[in-house]
PDB file of N, CA and C in Angstrom:
ATOM      1  N   MET S 601      47.002 -88.515 -99.163  1.00  0.00           N
ATOM      2  CA  MET S 601      46.101 -88.287 -98.105  1.00  0.00           C
ATOM      3  C   MET S 601      46.480 -87.098 -97.272  1.00  0.00           C
ATOM      4  N   THR S 602      47.794 -86.960 -97.026  1.00  0.00           N
ATOM      5  CA  THR S 602      48.305 -85.836 -96.241  1.00  0.00           C
ATOM      6  C   THR S 602      48.025 -84.521 -96.946  1.00  0.00           C
ATOM      7  N   HIS S 603      48.131 -84.545 -98.242  1.00  0.00           N
ATOM      8  CA  HIS S 603      47.904 -83.321 -99.008  1.00  0.00           C
ATOM      9  C   HIS S 603      46.442 -82.905 -98.838  1.00  0.00           C
ATOM     10  N   ILE S 604      45.548 -83.850 -98.920  1.00  0.00           N
ATOM     11  CA  ILE S 604      44.092 -83.510 -98.741  1.00  0.00           C
ATOM     12  C   ILE S 604      43.851 -82.972 -97.346  1.00  0.00           C
ATOM     13  N   ASN S 605      44.442 -83.565 -96.325  1.00  0.00           N
ATOM     14  CA  ASN S 605      44.271 -83.114 -94.902  1.00  0.00           C
ATOM     15  C   ASN S 605      44.845 -81.685 -94.776  1.00  0.00           C
ATOM     16  N   GLN S 606      45.962 -81.417 -95.395  1.00  0.00           N
ATOM     17  CA  GLN S 606      46.521 -80.057 -95.284  1.00  0.00           C
ATOM     18  C   GLN S 606      45.643 -79.060 -95.995  1.00  0.00           C
ATOM     19  N   TYR S 607      45.079 -79.446 -97.175  1.00  0.00           N
ATOM     20  CA  TYR S 607      44.161 -78.552 -97.848  1.00  0.00           C
ATOM     21  C   TYR S 607      42.899 -78.252 -97.087  1.00  0.00           C
ATOM     22  N   LEU S 608      42.311 -79.278 -96.456  1.00  0.00           N
ATOM     23  CA  LEU S 608      41.167 -79.105 -95.638  1.00  0.00           C
ATOM     24  C   LEU S 608      41.414 -78.275 -94.415  1.00  0.00           C
ATOM     25  N   SER S 609      42.590 -78.436 -93.776  1.00  0.00           N
ATOM     26  CA  SER S 609      42.913 -77.668 -92.609  1.00  0.00           C
ATOM     27  C   SER S 609      43.142 -76.207 -92.995  1.00  0.00           C
ATOM     28  N   SER S 610      43.630 -75.948 -94.184  1.00  0.00           N
ATOM     29  CA  SER S 610      43.826 -74.576 -94.613  1.00  0.00           C
ATOM     30  C   SER S 610      42.508 -73.906 -94.876  1.00  0.00           C
ATOM     31  N   LEU S 611      41.584 -74.690 -95.430  1.00  0.00           N
ATOM     32  CA  LEU S 611      40.196 -74.151 -95.640  1.00  0.00           C
ATOM     33  C   LEU S 611      39.519 -73.839 -94.321  1.00  0.00           C
ATOM     34  N   ALA S 612      39.770 -74.660 -93.297  1.00  0.00           N
ATOM     35  CA  ALA S 612      39.050 -74.582 -91.995  1.00  0.00           C
ATOM     36  C   ALA S 612      39.503 -73.225 -91.287  1.00  0.00           C
ATOM     37  N   HIS S 613      40.638 -72.765 -91.636  1.00  0.00           N
ATOM     38  CA  HIS S 613      41.153 -71.509 -91.035  1.00  0.00           C
ATOM     39  C   HIS S 613      40.792 -70.290 -91.822  1.00  0.00           C
ATOM     40  N   ASN S 614      40.172 -70.497 -92.985  1.00  0.00           N
ATOM     41  CA  ASN S 614      39.819 -69.335 -93.830  1.00  0.00           C
ATOM     42  C   ASN S 614      38.374 -68.919 -93.479  1.00  0.00           C
ATOM     43  N   TYR S 615      38.264 -67.987 -92.543  1.00  0.00           N
ATOM     44  CA  TYR S 615      36.978 -67.603 -91.960  1.00  0.00           C
ATOM     45  C   TYR S 615      36.107 -66.863 -92.973  1.00  0.00           C
ATOM     46  N   PHE S 616      36.696 -66.233 -93.988  1.00  0.00           N
ATOM     47  CA  PHE S 616      36.004 -65.549 -95.019  1.00  0.00           C
ATOM     48  C   PHE S 616      35.135 -66.563 -95.814  1.00  0.00           C
ATOM     49  N   LEU S 617      35.717 -67.730 -96.161  1.00  0.00           N
ATOM     50  CA  LEU S 617      35.000 -68.711 -96.885  1.00  0.00           C
ATOM     51  C   LEU S 617      33.868 -69.305 -96.022  1.00  0.00           C
ATOM     52  N   ILE S 618      34.176 -69.515 -94.735  1.00  0.00           N
ATOM     53  CA  ILE S 618      33.180 -70.070 -93.821  1.00  0.00           C
ATOM     54  C   ILE S 618      32.014 -69.184 -93.744  1.00  0.00           C
ATOM     55  N   SER S 619      32.273 -67.826 -93.613  1.00  0.00           N
ATOM     56  CA  SER S 619      31.156 -66.885 -93.484  1.00  0.00           C
ATOM     57  C   SER S 619      30.364 -66.828 -94.776  1.00  0.00           C
ATOM     58  N   ILE S 620      31.024 -66.884 -95.944  1.00  0.00           N
ATOM     59  CA  ILE S 620      30.293 -66.873 -97.239  1.00  0.00           C
ATOM     60  C   ILE S 620      29.403 -68.173 -97.313  1.00  0.00           C
ATOM     61  N   ALA S 621      29.955 -69.272 -96.871  1.00  0.00           N
ATOM     62  CA  ALA S 621      29.167 -70.536 -96.923  1.00  0.00           C
ATOM     63  C   ALA S 621      27.941 -70.432 -95.988  1.00  0.00           C
ATOM     64  N   ALA S 622      28.139 -69.783 -94.873  1.00  0.00           N
ATOM     65  CA  ALA S 622      27.033 -69.663 -93.888  1.00  0.00           C
ATOM     66  C   ALA S 622      25.952 -68.792 -94.491  1.00  0.00           C
ATOM     67  N   VAL S 623      26.364 -67.687 -95.075  1.00  0.00           N
ATOM     68  CA  VAL S 623      25.392 -66.757 -95.703  1.00  0.00           C
ATOM     69  C   VAL S 623      24.616 -67.440 -96.814  1.00  0.00           C
ATOM     70  N   LEU S 624      25.329 -68.186 -97.644  1.00  0.00           N
ATOM     71  CA  LEU S 624      24.670 -68.906 -98.736  1.00  0.00           C
ATOM     72  C   LEU S 624      23.713 -69.946 -98.222  1.00  0.00           C
ATOM     73  N   PHE S 625      24.113 -70.713 -97.202  1.00  0.00           N
ATOM     74  CA  PHE S 625      23.286 -71.708 -96.584  1.00  0.00           C
ATOM     75  C   PHE S 625      21.993 -71.107 -96.074  1.00  0.00           C
ATOM     76  N   PHE S 626      22.091 -69.996 -95.259  1.00  0.00           N
ATOM     77  CA  PHE S 626      20.906 -69.486 -94.661  1.00  0.00           C
ATOM     78  C   PHE S 626      20.042 -68.787 -95.687  1.00  0.00           C
ATOM     79  N   THR S 627      20.633 -68.261 -96.805  1.00  0.00           N
ATOM     80  CA  THR S 627      19.804 -67.688 -97.849  1.00  0.00           C
ATOM     81  C   THR S 627      19.042 -68.758 -98.565  1.00  0.00           C
ATOM     82  N   ILE S 628      19.641 -69.829 -98.886  1.00  0.00           N
ATOM     83  CA  ILE S 628      18.918 -70.944 -99.531  1.00  0.00           C
ATOM     84  C   ILE S 628      17.856 -71.495 -98.578  1.00  0.00           C
ATOM     85  N   LYS S 629      18.167 -71.593 -97.308  1.00  0.00           N
ATOM     86  CA  LYS S 629      17.176 -72.081 -96.347  1.00  0.00           C
ATOM     87  C   LYS S 629      16.009 -71.160 -96.232  1.00  0.00           C
ATOM     88  N   ALA S 630      16.258 -69.875 -96.250  1.00  0.00           N
ATOM     89  CA  ALA S 630      15.199 -68.893 -96.199  1.00  0.00           C
ATOM     90  C   ALA S 630      14.298 -68.946 -97.442  1.00  0.00           C
ATOM     91  N   ILE S 631      14.922 -69.109 -98.602  1.00  0.00           N
ATOM     92  CA  ILE S 631      14.093 -69.281 -99.833  1.00  0.00           C
ATOM     93  C   ILE S 631      13.234 -70.526 -99.758  1.00  0.00           C
ATOM     94  N   ALA S 632      13.817 -71.633 -99.326  1.00  0.00           N
ATOM     95  CA  ALA S 632      13.024 -72.846 -99.193  1.00  0.00           C
ATOM     96  C   ALA S 632      11.888 -72.673 -98.213  1.00  0.00           C
ATOM     97  N   ALA S 633      12.148 -72.044 -97.123  1.00  0.00           N
ATOM     98  CA  ALA S 633      11.078 -71.795 -96.103  1.00  0.00           C
ATOM     99  C   ALA S 633       9.977 -70.944 -96.693  1.00  0.00           C
ATOM    100  N   TYR S 634      10.353 -69.932 -97.464  1.00  0.00           N
ATOM    101  CA  TYR S 634       9.320 -69.020 -98.048  1.00  0.00           C
ATOM    102  C   TYR S 634       8.457 -69.837 -99.014  1.00  0.00           C
ATOM    103  N   LEU S 635       9.112 -70.656 -99.855  1.00  0.00           N
ATOM    104  CA  LEU S 635       8.356 -71.421-100.810  1.00  0.00           C
ATOM    105  C   LEU S 635       7.421 -72.438-100.141  1.00  0.00           C
ATOM    106  N   SER S 636       7.920 -73.034 -99.037  1.00  0.00           N
ATOM    107  CA  SER S 636       7.029 -73.949 -98.284  1.00  0.00           C
ATOM    108  C   SER S 636       5.853 -73.184 -97.680  1.00  0.00           C
ATOM    109  N   TYR S 637       6.171 -71.978 -97.187  1.00  0.00           N
ATOM    110  CA  TYR S 637       5.119 -71.190 -96.584  1.00  0.00           C
ATOM    111  C   TYR S 637       4.044 -70.893 -97.602  1.00  0.00           C
ATOM    112  N   GLN S 638       4.452 -70.492 -98.804  1.00  0.00           N
ATOM    113  CA  GLN S 638       3.490 -70.172 -99.854  1.00  0.00           C
ATOM    114  C   GLN S 638       2.667 -71.367-100.193  1.00  0.00           C
ATOM    115  N   HIS S 639       3.287 -72.506-100.306  1.00  0.00           N
ATOM    116  CA  HIS S 639       2.598 -73.782-100.703  1.00  0.00           C
ATOM    117  C   HIS S 639       1.520 -74.106 -99.645  1.00  0.00           C
ATOM    118  N   TYR S 640       1.930 -74.128 -98.339  1.00  0.00           N
ATOM    119  CA  TYR S 640       0.963 -74.517 -97.294  1.00  0.00           C
ATOM    120  C   TYR S 640      -0.033 -73.403 -97.023  1.00  0.00           C
ATOM    121  N   ASN S 641       0.327 -72.195 -97.287  1.00  0.00           N
ATOM    122  CA  ASN S 641      -0.673 -71.079 -97.121  1.00  0.00           C
ATOM    123  C   ASN S 641      -1.795 -71.232 -98.090  1.00  0.00           C
ATOM    124  N   LYS S 642      -1.482 -71.669 -99.341  1.00  0.00           N
ATOM    125  CA  LYS S 642      -2.506 -71.890-100.375  1.00  0.00           C
ATOM    126  C   LYS S 642      -3.429 -72.982 -99.912  1.00  0.00           C
ATOM    127  N   LYS S 643      -2.861 -74.106 -99.395  1.00  0.00           N
ATOM    128  CA  LYS S 643      -3.673 -75.229 -98.919  1.00  0.00           C
ATOM    129  C   LYS S 643      -4.549 -74.823 -97.782  1.00  0.00           C
ATOM    130  N   LEU S 644      -4.052 -74.066 -96.810  1.00  0.00           N
ATOM    131  CA  LEU S 644      -4.809 -73.646 -95.691  1.00  0.00           C
ATOM    132  C   LEU S 644      -5.888 -72.662 -96.097  1.00  0.00           C
ATOM    133  N   LYS S 645      -5.641 -71.847 -97.123  1.00  0.00           N
ATOM    134  CA  LYS S 645      -6.658 -70.878 -97.645  1.00  0.00           C
ATOM    135  C   LYS S 645      -7.798 -71.659 -98.250  1.00  0.00           C
ATOM    136  N   TYR S 646      -7.428 -72.722 -98.977  1.00  0.00           N
ATOM    137  CA  TYR S 646      -8.447 -73.575 -99.624  1.00  0.00           C
ATOM    138  C   TYR S 646      -9.332 -74.236 -98.555  1.00  0.00           C
ATOM    139  N   ILE S 647      -8.734 -74.729 -97.534  1.00  0.00           N
ATOM    140  CA  ILE S 647      -9.470 -75.398 -96.422  1.00  0.00           C
ATOM    141  C   ILE S 647     -10.395 -74.369 -95.732  1.00  0.00           C
ATOM    142  N   GLN S 648      -9.830 -73.176 -95.500  1.00  0.00           N
ATOM    143  CA  GLN S 648     -10.602 -72.148 -94.797  1.00  0.00           C
ATOM    144  C   GLN S 648     -11.798 -71.737 -95.632  1.00  0.00           C
ATOM    145  N   ASP S 649     -11.636 -71.559 -96.969  1.00  0.00           N
ATOM    146  CA  ASP S 649     -12.689 -71.226 -97.828  1.00  0.00           C
ATOM    147  C   ASP S 649     -13.781 -72.323 -97.888  1.00  0.00           C
ATOM    148  N   THR S 650     -13.355 -73.547 -97.917  1.00  0.00           N
ATOM    149  CA  THR S 650     -14.263 -74.685 -97.936  1.00  0.00           C
ATOM    150  C   THR S 650     -15.077 -74.745 -96.662  1.00  0.00           C
ATOM    151  N   LEU S 651     -14.450 -74.503 -95.482  1.00  0.00           N
ATOM    152  CA  LEU S 651     -15.162 -74.496 -94.243  1.00  0.00           C
ATOM    153  C   LEU S 651     -16.177 -73.322 -94.147  1.00  0.00           C
ATOM    154  N   GLU S 652     -15.745 -72.165 -94.655  1.00  0.00           N
ATOM    155  CA  GLU S 652     -16.675 -71.027 -94.650  1.00  0.00           C
ATOM    156  C   GLU S 652     -17.904 -71.314 -95.523  1.00  0.00           C
ATOM    157  N   GLU S 653     -17.700 -71.921 -96.677  1.00  0.00           N
ATOM    158  CA  GLU S 653     -18.768 -72.278 -97.580  1.00  0.00           C
ATOM    159  C   GLU S 653     -19.702 -73.274 -96.915  1.00  0.00           C
ATOM    160  N   LEU S 654     -19.171 -74.325 -96.269  1.00  0.00           N
ATOM    161  CA  LEU S 654     -19.976 -75.259 -95.565  1.00  0.00           C
ATOM    162  C   LEU S 654     -20.761 -74.660 -94.441  1.00  0.00           C
ATOM    163  N   ASN S 655     -20.142 -73.712 -93.731  1.00  0.00           N
ATOM    164  CA  ASN S 655     -20.754 -73.036 -92.643  1.00  0.00           C
ATOM    165  C   ASN S 655     -21.965 -72.198 -93.185  1.00  0.00           C
ATOM    166  N   LYS S 656     -21.806 -71.572 -94.315  1.00  0.00           N
ATOM    167  CA  LYS S 656     -22.852 -70.759 -94.901  1.00  0.00           C
ATOM    168  C   LYS S 656     -24.053 -71.688 -95.265  1.00  0.00           C
ATOM    169  N   LYS S 657     -23.735 -72.811 -95.844  1.00  0.00           N
ATOM    170  CA  LYS S 657     -24.799 -73.759 -96.204  1.00  0.00           C
ATOM    171  C   LYS S 657     -25.537 -74.307 -95.003  1.00  0.00           C
ATOM    172  N   ILE S 658     -24.815 -74.536 -93.912  1.00  0.00           N
ATOM    173  CA  ILE S 658     -25.459 -75.024 -92.737  1.00  0.00           C
ATOM    174  C   ILE S 658     -26.330 -73.937 -92.105  1.00  0.00           C
ATOM    175  N   THR S 659     -25.897 -72.751 -92.097  1.00  0.00           N
ATOM    176  CA  THR S 659     -26.641 -71.651 -91.494  1.00  0.00           C
ATOM    177  C   THR S 659     -27.821 -71.275 -92.351  1.00  0.00           C
ATOM    178  N   GLU S 660     -27.811 -71.474 -93.692  1.00  0.00           N
ATOM    179  CA  GLU S 660     -28.890 -71.125 -94.609  1.00  0.00           C
ATOM    180  C   GLU S 660     -30.029 -72.174 -94.394  1.00  0.00           C
ATOM    181  N   LYS S 661     -29.663 -73.453 -94.085  1.00  0.00           N
ATOM    182  CA  LYS S 661     -30.659 -74.452 -93.858  1.00  0.00           C
ATOM    183  C   LYS S 661     -31.521 -74.224 -92.633  1.00  0.00           C
ATOM    184  N   ASP S 662     -30.859 -73.636 -91.595  1.00  0.00           N
ATOM    185  CA  ASP S 662     -31.558 -73.400 -90.321  1.00  0.00           C
ATOM    186  C   ASP S 662     -32.377 -72.198 -90.516  1.00  0.00           C
TER     187      ASP S 662
END
């Protein structure tokens, strides 16, 4: 157990590894956010097109 604690404490002082981990984390987070944005943007576009189509039908009846 002491060996594991020493290893973890040595990693905690290695700022290079910490910075690489932070860059990887935020890169993956940005990719996930972009994919979510694309997914919901398609859904919102579909809703917008449907509403525009319904609005045209309503205005044509009047």
